[in-house]
Amino acid sequence: MSLSGKVALVTGASRGIGAAIARELRRRGARVAINYNSSREAAERLRRELGDGAEVFKADVSNRQEVRSMVEDVVGTFGGLDVVVNNAGIMELMPFEQLDEARLDRMWAVNVKGPIYVTLEALPHLKKSRGVVVNVASIAGIGTALANTTYYAITKAALIALTRRLAFDLAPYGIRVNAVAPSWIETDLTTRGRTREEVERAKSDIIGKTALRALAAPEDIARAVAFLASDDARLVTGQVLVVDGGRLDYLTHGV
Ligand code: NAP
């Protein structure tokens, strides 16, 4: 599963799952563009850790102009683009009956429009490289139900629909499009605003819902992304790779 010779852009790579993906792709030989929005220091730290072959690029993925400049900079720096990992995402928790439209709009802009903008702006370069897109969705978009995540779930369901549609739209260019759907993973996204005790309770609750009695880690998602990004997956497109230890609590199984 070598990624040697490839250039990969990972959005939201300053922290959490995105940082693990950047590490894994670099470890497999790709040169990596680390995108961040607000966590500049964390992104710079990761760049230093990854050494030559990694650079940092700031852009809010929900801002098309910033995305356009970022992609131009990435291609200017590395000379091309082979792999796009749409990982940047946010989760705004709210009960269905307490809709906060501004927070829903922000989540939609980052989680859905972000991958659209990044893929659109990267497309001319992906056409040249017969590249790959990997979207980081969520099992929330398939059917597990965590309290107050209905609005988040629909953004991830949209991302899964986008993955499947783009697999058809971009196949004529030799571009593959897949998604990874993680379950609950301990990152800022899931621990913010929670006490240590609440986090530990959430973890054992999730473990109890898996067939393998295990919790996914960012590295598990990173390895799945690396596979989909590699030529080993050359005939895999339009797929959603669920990495969740076998969750037993799906509302539906209709992936
Ligand atoms: P996280 O720790 O909160 O990290 C989120 C990352 O996204 C940060 O690097 C952040 O960068 C970046 N980001 C946020 N808004 C951005 C924007 N507008 N433009 C560019 N980057 C932006 O979250 P995570 O848990 O690693 O989640 C990563 C992805 O996995 C998300 O798409 C999430 O929905 C998905 N996911 C997570 C879980 C989970 O349980 N953790 C489960 C399923 C799916 P800055 O800090 O630089 O702004």
PDB file of N, CA and C in Angstrom, residues 177-226:
ATOM      1  N   VAL A 177     -13.854   7.681  -6.223  1.00  0.00           N
ATOM      2  CA  VAL A 177     -14.398   8.442  -5.092  1.00  0.00           C
ATOM      3  C   VAL A 177     -15.010   7.473  -4.086  1.00  0.00           C
ATOM      4  N   ASN A 178     -14.507   7.505  -2.871  1.00  0.00           N
ATOM      5  CA  ASN A 178     -15.009   6.618  -1.822  1.00  0.00           C
ATOM      6  C   ASN A 178     -15.147   7.393  -0.514  1.00  0.00           C
ATOM      7  N   ALA A 179     -15.772   6.751   0.438  1.00  0.00           N
ATOM      8  CA  ALA A 179     -15.892   7.375   1.764  1.00  0.00           C
ATOM      9  C   ALA A 179     -15.501   6.366   2.837  1.00  0.00           C
ATOM     10  N   VAL A 180     -15.051   6.895   3.958  1.00  0.00           N
ATOM     11  CA  VAL A 180     -14.868   6.091   5.161  1.00  0.00           C
ATOM     12  C   VAL A 180     -15.897   6.603   6.165  1.00  0.00           C
ATOM     13  N   ALA A 181     -16.555   5.678   6.835  1.00  0.00           N
ATOM     14  CA  ALA A 181     -17.553   6.073   7.835  1.00  0.00           C
ATOM     15  C   ALA A 181     -17.102   5.591   9.215  1.00  0.00           C
ATOM     16  N   PRO A 182     -16.501   6.493   9.987  1.00  0.00           N
ATOM     17  CA  PRO A 182     -16.077   6.098  11.342  1.00  0.00           C
ATOM     18  C   PRO A 182     -17.250   6.101  12.312  1.00  0.00           C
ATOM     19  N   SER A 183     -17.052   5.357  13.381  1.00  0.00           N
ATOM     20  CA  SER A 183     -17.997   5.476  14.500  1.00  0.00           C
ATOM     21  C   SER A 183     -17.418   6.489  15.490  1.00  0.00           C
ATOM     22  N   TRP A 184     -17.861   6.456  16.718  1.00  0.00           N
ATOM     23  CA  TRP A 184     -17.438   7.420  17.754  1.00  0.00           C
ATOM     24  C   TRP A 184     -15.940   7.260  18.022  1.00  0.00           C
ATOM     25  N   ILE A 185     -15.230   8.350  17.929  1.00  0.00           N
ATOM     26  CA  ILE A 185     -13.784   8.347  18.168  1.00  0.00           C
ATOM     27  C   ILE A 185     -13.467   9.499  19.112  1.00  0.00           C
ATOM     28  N   GLU A 186     -12.592   9.236  20.041  1.00  0.00           N
ATOM     29  CA  GLU A 186     -12.252  10.264  21.024  1.00  0.00           C
ATOM     30  C   GLU A 186     -11.376  11.346  20.382  1.00  0.00           C
ATOM     31  N   THR A 187     -11.968  12.474  20.070  1.00  0.00           N
ATOM     32  CA  THR A 187     -11.250  13.645  19.541  1.00  0.00           C
ATOM     33  C   THR A 187     -11.912  14.881  20.160  1.00  0.00           C
ATOM     34  N   ASP A 188     -11.412  16.051  19.806  1.00  0.00           N
ATOM     35  CA  ASP A 188     -12.038  17.285  20.293  1.00  0.00           C
ATOM     36  C   ASP A 188     -13.520  17.334  19.924  1.00  0.00           C
ATOM     37  N   LEU A 189     -13.820  16.787  18.730  1.00  0.00           N
ATOM     38  CA  LEU A 189     -15.198  16.848  18.223  1.00  0.00           C
ATOM     39  C   LEU A 189     -16.190  16.162  19.167  1.00  0.00           C
ATOM     40  N   THR A 190     -15.748  15.083  19.794  1.00  0.00           N
ATOM     41  CA  THR A 190     -16.660  14.310  20.645  1.00  0.00           C
ATOM     42  C   THR A 190     -16.472  14.579  22.137  1.00  0.00           C
ATOM     43  N   THR A 191     -15.366  15.226  22.508  1.00  0.00           N
ATOM     44  CA  THR A 191     -15.110  15.408  23.947  1.00  0.00           C
ATOM     45  C   THR A 191     -15.329  16.846  24.421  1.00  0.00           C
ATOM     46  N   ARG A 192     -15.387  17.778  23.456  1.00  0.00           N
ATOM     47  CA  ARG A 192     -15.550  19.183  23.843  1.00  0.00           C
ATOM     48  C   ARG A 192     -16.809  19.367  24.698  1.00  0.00           C
ATOM     49  N   GLY A 193     -16.627  20.069  25.808  1.00  0.00           N
ATOM     50  CA  GLY A 193     -17.780  20.359  26.674  1.00  0.00           C
ATOM     51  C   GLY A 193     -18.192  19.206  27.561  1.00  0.00           C
ATOM     52  N   ARG A 194     -17.412  18.105  27.536  1.00  0.00           N
ATOM     53  CA  ARG A 194     -17.761  16.953  28.377  1.00  0.00           C
ATOM     54  C   ARG A 194     -16.698  16.758  29.445  1.00  0.00           C
ATOM     55  N   THR A 195     -17.112  16.302  30.603  1.00  0.00           N
ATOM     56  CA  THR A 195     -16.138  15.984  31.651  1.00  0.00           C
ATOM     57  C   THR A 195     -15.456  14.667  31.298  1.00  0.00           C
ATOM     58  N   ARG A 196     -14.321  14.417  31.949  1.00  0.00           N
ATOM     59  CA  ARG A 196     -13.582  13.161  31.742  1.00  0.00           C
ATOM     60  C   ARG A 196     -14.503  11.968  32.013  1.00  0.00           C
ATOM     61  N   GLU A 197     -15.274  12.118  33.083  1.00  0.00           N
ATOM     62  CA  GLU A 197     -16.192  11.035  33.472  1.00  0.00           C
ATOM     63  C   GLU A 197     -17.226  10.763  32.376  1.00  0.00           C
ATOM     64  N   GLU A 198     -17.755  11.845  31.801  1.00  0.00           N
ATOM     65  CA  GLU A 198     -18.753  11.684  30.735  1.00  0.00           C
ATOM     66  C   GLU A 198     -18.132  11.022  29.502  1.00  0.00           C
ATOM     67  N   VAL A 199     -16.881  11.408  29.221  1.00  0.00           N
ATOM     68  CA  VAL A 199     -16.198  10.819  28.064  1.00  0.00           C
ATOM     69  C   VAL A 199     -15.991   9.324  28.289  1.00  0.00           C
ATOM     70  N   GLU A 200     -15.538   8.971  29.480  1.00  0.00           N
ATOM     71  CA  GLU A 200     -15.294   7.551  29.770  1.00  0.00           C
ATOM     72  C   GLU A 200     -16.604   6.767  29.698  1.00  0.00           C
ATOM     73  N   ARG A 201     -17.688   7.384  30.169  1.00  0.00           N
ATOM     74  CA  ARG A 201     -18.995   6.712  30.106  1.00  0.00           C
ATOM     75  C   ARG A 201     -19.421   6.514  28.643  1.00  0.00           C
ATOM     76  N   ALA A 202     -19.192   7.573  27.840  1.00  0.00           N
ATOM     77  CA  ALA A 202     -19.547   7.474  26.416  1.00  0.00           C
ATOM     78  C   ALA A 202     -18.745   6.359  25.747  1.00  0.00           C
ATOM     79  N   LYS A 203     -17.457   6.268  26.099  1.00  0.00           N
ATOM     80  CA  LYS A 203     -16.603   5.250  25.491  1.00  0.00           C
ATOM     81  C   LYS A 203     -17.102   3.845  25.828  1.00  0.00           C
ATOM     82  N   SER A 204     -17.387   3.605  27.107  1.00  0.00           N
ATOM     83  CA  SER A 204     -17.806   2.236  27.446  1.00  0.00           C
ATOM     84  C   SER A 204     -19.198   1.943  26.879  1.00  0.00           C
ATOM     85  N   ASP A 205     -20.014   2.993  26.735  1.00  0.00           N
ATOM     86  CA  ASP A 205     -21.324   2.823  26.117  1.00  0.00           C
ATOM     87  C   ASP A 205     -21.167   2.382  24.656  1.00  0.00           C
ATOM     88  N   ILE A 206     -20.249   3.055  23.938  1.00  0.00           N
ATOM     89  CA  ILE A 206     -20.022   2.727  22.516  1.00  0.00           C
ATOM     90  C   ILE A 206     -19.423   1.320  22.397  1.00  0.00           C
ATOM     91  N   ILE A 207     -18.439   1.027  23.238  1.00  0.00           N
ATOM     92  CA  ILE A 207     -17.812  -0.307  23.190  1.00  0.00           C
ATOM     93  C   ILE A 207     -18.886  -1.391  23.362  1.00  0.00           C
ATOM     94  N   GLY A 208     -19.810  -1.136  24.268  1.00  0.00           N
ATOM     95  CA  GLY A 208     -20.893  -2.099  24.513  1.00  0.00           C
ATOM     96  C   GLY A 208     -21.818  -2.283  23.320  1.00  0.00           C
ATOM     97  N   LYS A 209     -21.750  -1.333  22.366  1.00  0.00           N
ATOM     98  CA  LYS A 209     -22.623  -1.430  21.190  1.00  0.00           C
ATOM     99  C   LYS A 209     -21.919  -2.071  20.000  1.00  0.00           C
ATOM    100  N   THR A 210     -20.667  -2.514  20.187  1.00  0.00           N
ATOM    101  CA  THR A 210     -19.947  -3.093  19.045  1.00  0.00           C
ATOM    102  C   THR A 210     -19.796  -4.597  19.199  1.00  0.00           C
ATOM    103  N   ALA A 211     -19.861  -5.285  18.064  1.00  0.00           N
ATOM    104  CA  ALA A 211     -19.681  -6.742  18.061  1.00  0.00           C
ATOM    105  C   ALA A 211     -18.283  -7.110  18.525  1.00  0.00           C
ATOM    106  N   LEU A 212     -17.295  -6.315  18.159  1.00  0.00           N
ATOM    107  CA  LEU A 212     -15.902  -6.623  18.514  1.00  0.00           C
ATOM    108  C   LEU A 212     -15.516  -6.087  19.889  1.00  0.00           C
ATOM    109  N   ARG A 213     -16.452  -5.417  20.554  1.00  0.00           N
ATOM    110  CA  ARG A 213     -16.176  -4.834  21.874  1.00  0.00           C
ATOM    111  C   ARG A 213     -14.910  -3.966  21.827  1.00  0.00           C
ATOM    112  N   ALA A 214     -14.896  -3.062  20.852  1.00  0.00           N
ATOM    113  CA  ALA A 214     -13.708  -2.222  20.660  1.00  0.00           C
ATOM    114  C   ALA A 214     -14.116  -0.836  20.193  1.00  0.00           C
ATOM    115  N   LEU A 215     -13.247   0.115  20.489  1.00  0.00           N
ATOM    116  CA  LEU A 215     -13.470   1.505  20.105  1.00  0.00           C
ATOM    117  C   LEU A 215     -12.505   1.847  18.969  1.00  0.00           C
ATOM    118  N   ALA A 216     -12.999   2.551  17.953  1.00  0.00           N
ATOM    119  CA  ALA A 216     -12.110   2.958  16.856  1.00  0.00           C
ATOM    120  C   ALA A 216     -11.216   4.108  17.315  1.00  0.00           C
ATOM    121  N   ALA A 217     -10.016   4.150  16.752  1.00  0.00           N
ATOM    122  CA  ALA A 217      -9.071   5.239  17.017  1.00  0.00           C
ATOM    123  C   ALA A 217      -8.812   5.978  15.701  1.00  0.00           C
ATOM    124  N   PRO A 218      -8.303   7.209  15.774  1.00  0.00           N
ATOM    125  CA  PRO A 218      -8.017   7.939  14.529  1.00  0.00           C
ATOM    126  C   PRO A 218      -7.147   7.135  13.556  1.00  0.00           C
ATOM    127  N   GLU A 219      -6.223   6.350  14.094  1.00  0.00           N
ATOM    128  CA  GLU A 219      -5.314   5.564  13.237  1.00  0.00           C
ATOM    129  C   GLU A 219      -6.065   4.493  12.446  1.00  0.00           C
ATOM    130  N   ASP A 220      -7.162   3.977  13.014  1.00  0.00           N
ATOM    131  CA  ASP A 220      -7.956   2.983  12.270  1.00  0.00           C
ATOM    132  C   ASP A 220      -8.563   3.623  11.023  1.00  0.00           C
ATOM    133  N   ILE A 221      -9.002   4.850  11.185  1.00  0.00           N
ATOM    134  CA  ILE A 221      -9.597   5.561  10.042  1.00  0.00           C
ATOM    135  C   ILE A 221      -8.493   5.893   9.034  1.00  0.00           C
ATOM    136  N   ALA A 222      -7.332   6.291   9.558  1.00  0.00           N
ATOM    137  CA  ALA A 222      -6.218   6.667   8.681  1.00  0.00           C
ATOM    138  C   ALA A 222      -5.798   5.499   7.794  1.00  0.00           C
ATOM    139  N   ARG A 223      -5.759   4.289   8.365  1.00  0.00           N
ATOM    140  CA  ARG A 223      -5.347   3.126   7.556  1.00  0.00           C
ATOM    141  C   ARG A 223      -6.391   2.812   6.475  1.00  0.00           C
ATOM    142  N   ALA A 224      -7.658   2.984   6.812  1.00  0.00           N
ATOM    143  CA  ALA A 224      -8.718   2.751   5.814  1.00  0.00           C
ATOM    144  C   ALA A 224      -8.610   3.773   4.682  1.00  0.00           C
ATOM    145  N   VAL A 225      -8.338   5.019   5.047  1.00  0.00           N
ATOM    146  CA  VAL A 225      -8.177   6.067   4.029  1.00  0.00           C
ATOM    147  C   VAL A 225      -6.972   5.748   3.143  1.00  0.00           C
ATOM    148  N   ALA A 226      -5.880   5.322   3.764  1.00  0.00           N
ATOM    149  CA  ALA A 226      -4.663   5.013   2.994  1.00  0.00           C
ATOM    150  C   ALA A 226      -4.942   3.910   1.976  1.00  0.00           C
TER     151      ALA A 226
END
